[in-house]
Coordinates of C-alpha atoms in Angstrom, one line a residue:
M1 CA 7.0 3.3 7.3
R2 CA 6.8 0.1 5.4
G3 CA 3.4 1.0 4.0
V4 CA 4.7 4.3 2.7
G5 CA 7.5 2.5 0.9
T6 CA 5.2 0.0 -0.6
V7 CA 2.8 2.7 -1.9
L8 CA 5.8 4.7 -3.3
A9 CA 7.2 1.6 -5.1
L10 CA 3.7 0.9 -6.6
V11 CA 3.4 4.6 -7.8
V12 CA 6.9 4.4 -9.4
L13 CA 6.0 1.0 -11.0
A14 CA 2.7 2.5 -12.3
T15 CA 4.5 5.5 -13.8
V16 CA 7.0 3.3 -15.5
V17 CA 4.3 1.0 -16.9
A18 CA 2.2 3.9 -18.1
T19 CA 5.3 5.3 -19.9
F20 CA 6.0 2.0 -21.6
A21 CA 2.3 1.7 -22.5
R22 CA 2.3 5.0 -24.3
R23 CA 5.6 4.1 -26.1
W24 CA 4.3 0.7 -27.2
R25 CA 0.8 2.0 -28.0
I26 CA -0.8 -0.4 -25.7
P27 CA -3.8 0.7 -23.5
A28 CA -2.3 1.7 -20.2
P29 CA -5.0 0.1 -18.0
S30 CA -4.4 -3.3 -19.6
L31 CA -0.7 -3.1 -19.0
L32 CA -1.2 -1.8 -15.5
V33 CA -3.5 -4.8 -14.7
V34 CA -0.8 -7.2 -16.0
A35 CA 1.9 -5.4 -14.0
G36 CA -0.3 -5.5 -10.9
L37 CA -0.9 -9.2 -11.3
G38 CA 2.8 -9.7 -11.7
V39 CA 3.5 -7.8 -8.5
A40 CA 0.8 -9.7 -6.6
L41 CA 2.4 -13.0 -7.6
L42 CA 5.9 -12.1 -6.3
P43 CA 6.8 -14.0 -3.2
G44 CA 7.0 -11.7 -0.1
T45 CA 4.7 -9.1 -1.5
P46 CA 2.8 -7.6 1.4
R47 CA -1.0 -8.1 1.4
I48 CA -2.8 -4.9 0.8
E49 CA -6.5 -4.7 1.5
I50 CA -8.5 -1.7 0.2
S51 CA -12.2 -1.4 1.1
P52 CA -14.7 -0.9 -1.7
E53 CA -15.7 2.4 -0.2
A54 CA -12.1 3.7 -0.6
I55 CA -12.1 2.7 -4.2
G56 CA -15.4 4.3 -4.8
L57 CA -14.6 7.5 -3.0
V58 CA -10.9 8.0 -3.5
V59 CA -9.8 6.2 -6.7
L60 CA -12.7 6.2 -9.1
P61 CA -13.6 10.0 -9.1
P62 CA -10.1 11.1 -10.2
L63 CA -10.1 8.5 -13.0
L64 CA -13.5 9.6 -14.3
Y65 CA -12.5 13.2 -14.1
A66 CA -9.2 12.6 -16.0
S67 CA -11.1 10.8 -18.7
A68 CA -13.7 13.6 -18.9
E69 CA -11.1 16.3 -18.9
D70 CA -9.3 14.8 -21.9
L71 CA -12.4 14.8 -24.0
S72 CA -13.3 18.1 -25.8
W73 CA -16.7 19.0 -27.1
R74 CA -15.4 19.1 -30.6
E75 CA -14.1 15.5 -30.4
L76 CA -17.4 14.4 -28.8
K77 CA -19.4 15.9 -31.6
V78 CA -17.5 13.6 -34.1
V79 CA -18.5 10.4 -32.3
W80 CA -21.8 11.4 -30.6
K81 CA -23.9 8.9 -32.5
P82 CA -21.9 5.8 -31.7
V83 CA -21.4 7.0 -28.1
G84 CA -25.2 7.5 -27.8
V85 CA -25.9 4.0 -29.1
L86 CA -23.3 2.6 -26.7
V87 CA -24.8 4.5 -23.8
I88 CA -28.3 3.1 -24.5
G89 CA -27.1 -0.3 -25.6
L90 CA -24.4 -1.0 -23.1
V91 CA -25.5 1.0 -20.0
L92 CA -29.2 1.7 -20.0
A93 CA -30.4 -1.6 -21.4
P94 CA -28.3 -3.8 -19.0
A95 CA -29.3 -1.5 -16.1
A96 CA -33.0 -2.0 -17.0
A97 CA -32.5 -5.8 -17.4
V98 CA -30.7 -6.2 -14.1
S99 CA -33.3 -4.1 -12.4
A100 CA -36.2 -6.1 -13.8
V101 CA -34.6 -9.5 -13.0
A102 CA -33.6 -8.3 -9.5
S103 CA -37.0 -6.9 -8.8
A104 CA -38.8 -10.0 -10.0
A105 CA -36.5 -12.7 -8.6
T106 CA -35.5 -11.3 -5.3
P107 CA -37.3 -9.5 -2.4
L108 CA -35.6 -6.2 -3.4
S109 CA -37.9 -3.2 -3.8
L110 CA -38.0 -1.5 -7.2
P111 CA -35.8 1.5 -6.1
M112 CA -33.2 -0.9 -4.7
A113 CA -33.3 -3.0 -7.9
L114 CA -32.8 0.2 -9.9
V115 CA -29.8 1.0 -7.8
L116 CA -28.4 -2.5 -8.3
G117 CA -28.9 -2.2 -12.0
A118 CA -27.2 1.2 -12.2
V119 CA -24.2 -0.1 -10.2
L120 CA -23.8 -3.2 -12.3
A121 CA -24.1 -1.3 -15.6
S122 CA -21.5 1.3 -15.0
T123 CA -19.9 3.2 -17.8
D124 CA -16.4 2.7 -19.1
P125 CA -14.8 6.1 -19.8
V126 CA -11.7 4.4 -21.2
A127 CA -13.8 3.1 -24.2
V128 CA -15.0 6.6 -25.1
T129 CA -11.4 7.9 -24.7
V130 CA -10.0 5.3 -27.0
A131 CA -12.8 5.9 -29.6
V132 CA -12.1 9.6 -29.6
A133 CA -8.4 9.2 -29.7
S134 CA -8.6 6.9 -32.7
G135 CA -10.6 9.5 -34.6
G136 CA -13.9 7.8 -34.0
G137 CA -12.8 4.3 -34.9
G138 CA -14.4 4.5 -38.4
W139 CA -17.8 5.3 -37.0
G140 CA -20.0 8.0 -38.2

């Protein structure tokens, strides 16, 4: 029962923090990280261990879906050029660079090096959401 109470308290805290983030016009993920660090530093906080598989299968897909759901095609048309540049410059190029270095410097096969590059050069949907929400950030 203690685990359920802890999770419930964290959900309530996250809701309150997200509400204040919206009111103060601060990106919610940044404020949530600060709140999480604050909670982790409190004495007596129970240690919670979450496997990377749980994050990848349970936490990440809803976050990506929520970011994609908030983005309309009309809004994406406004910022498609800078988003395209960022996709190539900040996702594909680092993925290719990591893949090339991993393939050359380690005994990894090329397919495994490509997987490593793709994992390490993951996208940041929050950046696209912020760009669209701010009207393109002056791009275009």
